Amino acid sequence: MAVAPYRFEAHPQASDSIPLASGANCQRYAYAVLALFDRRVPPHRSSELWEDSTLKHPDRTDAHDLDLVLFNDSDNAWGAHVAIVVGDGLLHLCAEEGRPAIWSWADFARRPRYEHVVGLVRASGDSAR
């Protein structure tokens, strides 16, 4: 997969979708990474992702690799940032970095706009638990 630069307007529901290598927002990037591991989620924005009852929403203490984590400045899923659990880190694409990055849970907690963990979402797929 090419390294996609951050582009807010390149979200999963954009009608004029640009090639992933040209840019993505956090959801579109996360979904493309999950697809590499045969995990699938609908092309949801963060609040729709959180409200989708067909997806599993495990407790943070049960976080597994490839779970999605929603972060925000409040407990509200609307406008939440999406990252992917990878070991002890969280892979994500944000405007602050401009390119994919791995941050720790503490890195997110130190930033006011990401200090709240809204929750986790486990994508479906052949390898999903």
PDB file of C-alpha atoms in Angstrom:
ATOM      1  CA  MET A   1       0.000   0.000   0.000  1.00  0.00           C
ATOM      2  CA  ALA A   2       1.251   3.441  -0.836  1.00  0.00           C
ATOM      3  CA  VAL A   3       1.741   5.923   1.960  1.00  0.00           C
ATOM      4  CA  ALA A   4      -1.280   8.186   1.792  1.00  0.00           C
ATOM      5  CA  PRO A   5      -0.985  11.827   2.866  1.00  0.00           C
ATOM      6  CA  TYR A   6      -3.735  13.198   5.098  1.00  0.00           C
ATOM      7  CA  ARG A   7      -6.669  14.778   3.237  1.00  0.00           C
ATOM      8  CA  PHE A   8      -9.771  15.648   5.248  1.00  0.00           C
ATOM      9  CA  GLU A   9     -12.045  15.627   2.199  1.00  0.00           C
ATOM     10  CA  ALA A  10     -10.999  12.096   1.178  1.00  0.00           C
ATOM     11  CA  HIS A  11     -13.393  10.310   3.523  1.00  0.00           C
ATOM     12  CA  PRO A  12     -15.051   6.924   2.886  1.00  0.00           C
ATOM     13  CA  GLN A  13     -18.285   8.457   1.591  1.00  0.00           C
ATOM     14  CA  ALA A  14     -16.778  11.082  -0.710  1.00  0.00           C
ATOM     15  CA  SER A  15     -18.564  10.961  -4.035  1.00  0.00           C
ATOM     16  CA  ASP A  16     -15.486  12.130  -5.911  1.00  0.00           C
ATOM     17  CA  SER A  17     -13.151   9.617  -4.309  1.00  0.00           C
ATOM     18  CA  ILE A  18      -9.515  10.173  -5.155  1.00  0.00           C
ATOM     19  CA  PRO A  19      -6.971   7.350  -5.338  1.00  0.00           C
ATOM     20  CA  LEU A  20      -5.817   6.298  -1.866  1.00  0.00           C
ATOM     21  CA  ALA A  21      -2.192   7.110  -2.690  1.00  0.00           C
ATOM     22  CA  SER A  22      -3.297  10.715  -3.304  1.00  0.00           C
ATOM     23  CA  GLY A  23      -4.705  11.054   0.190  1.00  0.00           C
ATOM     24  CA  ALA A  24      -7.203   9.867   2.767  1.00  0.00           C
ATOM     25  CA  ASN A  25      -8.760  10.872   6.026  1.00  0.00           C
ATOM     26  CA  CYS A  26      -8.370   8.744   9.148  1.00  0.00           C
ATOM     27  CA  GLN A  27     -11.342   6.448   8.435  1.00  0.00           C
ATOM     28  CA  ARG A  28     -10.510   5.769   4.808  1.00  0.00           C
ATOM     29  CA  TYR A  29      -6.887   5.044   5.702  1.00  0.00           C
ATOM     30  CA  ALA A  30      -7.844   2.726   8.574  1.00  0.00           C
ATOM     31  CA  TYR A  31     -10.340   0.825   6.422  1.00  0.00           C
ATOM     32  CA  ALA A  32      -7.728   0.343   3.682  1.00  0.00           C
ATOM     33  CA  VAL A  33      -5.271  -1.078   6.229  1.00  0.00           C
ATOM     34  CA  LEU A  34      -7.940  -3.430   7.612  1.00  0.00           C
ATOM     35  CA  ALA A  35      -8.746  -4.619   4.086  1.00  0.00           C
ATOM     36  CA  LEU A  36      -5.135  -5.800   3.749  1.00  0.00           C
ATOM     37  CA  PHE A  37      -5.935  -8.241   6.573  1.00  0.00           C
ATOM     38  CA  ASP A  38      -9.317  -9.272   5.125  1.00  0.00           C
ATOM     39  CA  ARG A  39     -11.252  -7.177   7.655  1.00  0.00           C
ATOM     40  CA  ARG A  40     -14.193  -5.153   6.469  1.00  0.00           C
ATOM     41  CA  VAL A  41     -16.291  -2.272   7.741  1.00  0.00           C
ATOM     42  CA  PRO A  42     -18.910  -0.296   5.847  1.00  0.00           C
ATOM     43  CA  PRO A  43     -17.773   3.090   4.504  1.00  0.00           C
ATOM     44  CA  HIS A  44     -18.921   4.834   7.675  1.00  0.00           C
ATOM     45  CA  ARG A  45     -17.941   8.153   9.169  1.00  0.00           C
ATOM     46  CA  SER A  46     -16.957   7.835  12.843  1.00  0.00           C
ATOM     47  CA  SER A  47     -20.396   8.362  14.421  1.00  0.00           C
ATOM     48  CA  GLU A  48     -21.966   5.836  12.026  1.00  0.00           C
ATOM     49  CA  LEU A  49     -19.161   3.393  12.798  1.00  0.00           C
ATOM     50  CA  TRP A  50     -19.866   3.732  16.523  1.00  0.00           C
ATOM     51  CA  GLU A  51     -23.637   3.380  16.089  1.00  0.00           C
ATOM     52  CA  ASP A  52     -23.473   0.309  13.816  1.00  0.00           C
ATOM     53  CA  SER A  53     -24.908  -2.528  15.909  1.00  0.00           C
ATOM     54  CA  THR A  54     -23.712  -5.154  13.411  1.00  0.00           C
ATOM     55  CA  LEU A  55     -20.115  -4.464  14.494  1.00  0.00           C
ATOM     56  CA  LYS A  56     -18.598  -5.606  17.785  1.00  0.00           C
ATOM     57  CA  HIS A  57     -17.747  -2.944  20.345  1.00  0.00           C
ATOM     58  CA  PRO A  58     -15.312  -4.575  22.786  1.00  0.00           C
ATOM     59  CA  ASP A  59     -14.186  -2.989  26.040  1.00  0.00           C
ATOM     60  CA  ARG A  60     -10.862  -1.151  25.887  1.00  0.00           C
ATOM     61  CA  THR A  61      -9.347  -3.741  28.223  1.00  0.00           C
ATOM     62  CA  ASP A  62     -10.065  -6.330  25.514  1.00  0.00           C
ATOM     63  CA  ALA A  63      -8.327  -4.461  22.668  1.00  0.00           C
ATOM     64  CA  HIS A  64      -6.882  -6.764  19.996  1.00  0.00           C
ATOM     65  CA  ASP A  65      -4.642  -6.048  17.046  1.00  0.00           C
ATOM     66  CA  LEU A  66      -6.621  -4.481  14.184  1.00  0.00           C
ATOM     67  CA  ASP A  67      -9.403  -3.164  16.418  1.00  0.00           C
ATOM     68  CA  LEU A  68     -10.406   0.383  15.564  1.00  0.00           C
ATOM     69  CA  VAL A  69     -10.234   2.984  18.328  1.00  0.00           C
ATOM     70  CA  LEU A  70     -12.251   6.192  18.235  1.00  0.00           C
ATOM     71  CA  PHE A  71     -10.713   9.256  19.937  1.00  0.00           C
ATOM     72  CA  ASN A  72     -12.249  12.678  20.458  1.00  0.00           C
ATOM     73  CA  ASP A  73     -12.192  15.717  22.732  1.00  0.00           C
ATOM     74  CA  SER A  74     -15.351  14.355  24.377  1.00  0.00           C
ATOM     75  CA  ASP A  75     -17.183  11.039  24.609  1.00  0.00           C
ATOM     76  CA  ASN A  76     -19.091  11.927  21.430  1.00  0.00           C
ATOM     77  CA  ALA A  77     -18.427   9.692  18.404  1.00  0.00           C
ATOM     78  CA  TRP A  78     -19.412  12.453  15.955  1.00  0.00           C
ATOM     79  CA  GLY A  79     -16.173  13.739  14.422  1.00  0.00           C
ATOM     80  CA  ALA A  80     -14.031  11.208  16.286  1.00  0.00           C
ATOM     81  CA  HIS A  81     -10.585  10.285  15.021  1.00  0.00           C
ATOM     82  CA  VAL A  82     -10.001   6.629  14.068  1.00  0.00           C
ATOM     83  CA  ALA A  83      -6.818   4.653  14.774  1.00  0.00           C
ATOM     84  CA  ILE A  84      -5.919   0.942  14.555  1.00  0.00           C
ATOM     85  CA  VAL A  85      -4.497  -1.135  17.398  1.00  0.00           C
ATOM     86  CA  VAL A  86      -1.104  -2.623  16.407  1.00  0.00           C
ATOM     87  CA  GLY A  87       0.624  -4.247  19.339  1.00  0.00           C
ATOM     88  CA  ASP A  88       1.116  -1.617  22.029  1.00  0.00           C
ATOM     89  CA  GLY A  89       0.701   1.219  19.527  1.00  0.00           C
ATOM     90  CA  LEU A  90      -1.994   2.838  17.443  1.00  0.00           C
ATOM     91  CA  LEU A  91      -1.555   3.318  13.696  1.00  0.00           C
ATOM     92  CA  HIS A  92      -3.363   6.319  12.259  1.00  0.00           C
ATOM     93  CA  LEU A  93      -3.347   9.130   9.736  1.00  0.00           C
ATOM     94  CA  CYS A  94      -3.942  12.666  10.984  1.00  0.00           C
ATOM     95  CA  ALA A  95      -3.394  16.230   9.837  1.00  0.00           C
ATOM     96  CA  GLU A  96      -0.863  16.833  12.626  1.00  0.00           C
ATOM     97  CA  GLU A  97       1.512  14.209  11.220  1.00  0.00           C
ATOM     98  CA  GLY A  98       0.442  14.430   7.571  1.00  0.00           C
ATOM     99  CA  ARG A  99       1.510  10.820   6.996  1.00  0.00           C
ATOM    100  CA  PRO A 100       0.697   7.507   8.728  1.00  0.00           C
ATOM    101  CA  ALA A 101       2.163   7.327  12.227  1.00  0.00           C
ATOM    102  CA  ILE A 102       2.171   5.052  15.251  1.00  0.00           C
ATOM    103  CA  TRP A 103       1.393   6.742  18.559  1.00  0.00           C
ATOM    104  CA  SER A 104       1.031   5.279  22.030  1.00  0.00           C
ATOM    105  CA  TRP A 105      -2.190   5.478  24.026  1.00  0.00           C
ATOM    106  CA  ALA A 106      -0.412   8.153  26.110  1.00  0.00           C
ATOM    107  CA  ASP A 107       0.395  10.178  22.965  1.00  0.00           C
ATOM    108  CA  PHE A 108      -3.330  10.422  22.253  1.00  0.00           C
ATOM    109  CA  ALA A 109      -4.193  11.217  25.885  1.00  0.00           C
ATOM    110  CA  ARG A 110      -1.752  14.172  25.894  1.00  0.00           C
ATOM    111  CA  ARG A 111      -3.611  15.917  23.076  1.00  0.00           C
ATOM    112  CA  PRO A 112      -6.891  17.622  24.045  1.00  0.00           C
ATOM    113  CA  ARG A 113      -8.604  16.765  20.748  1.00  0.00           C
ATOM    114  CA  TYR A 114      -7.852  13.051  21.269  1.00  0.00           C
ATOM    115  CA  GLU A 115      -7.881  12.727  25.059  1.00  0.00           C
ATOM    116  CA  HIS A 116     -11.149  10.763  25.288  1.00  0.00           C
ATOM    117  CA  VAL A 117     -11.429   7.176  24.108  1.00  0.00           C
ATOM    118  CA  VAL A 118     -14.951   6.954  22.713  1.00  0.00           C
ATOM    119  CA  GLY A 119     -14.589   3.200  22.280  1.00  0.00           C
ATOM    120  CA  LEU A 120     -13.385   0.299  20.167  1.00  0.00           C
ATOM    121  CA  VAL A 121     -14.852  -1.349  17.086  1.00  0.00           C
ATOM    122  CA  ARG A 122     -13.874  -4.815  15.879  1.00  0.00           C
ATOM    123  CA  ALA A 123     -14.159  -5.226  12.120  1.00  0.00           C
ATOM    124  CA  SER A 124     -15.556  -8.384  10.603  1.00  0.00           C
ATOM    125  CA  GLY A 125     -13.595 -10.716   8.371  1.00  0.00           C
ATOM    126  CA  ASP A 126     -12.234 -14.225   8.080  1.00  0.00           C
ATOM    127  CA  SER A 127      -9.486 -13.452  10.585  1.00  0.00           C
ATOM    128  CA  ALA A 128     -11.639 -11.422  13.014  1.00  0.00           C
ATOM    129  CA  ARG A 129     -12.052 -12.816  16.497  1.00  0.00           C
TER     130      ARG A 129
END
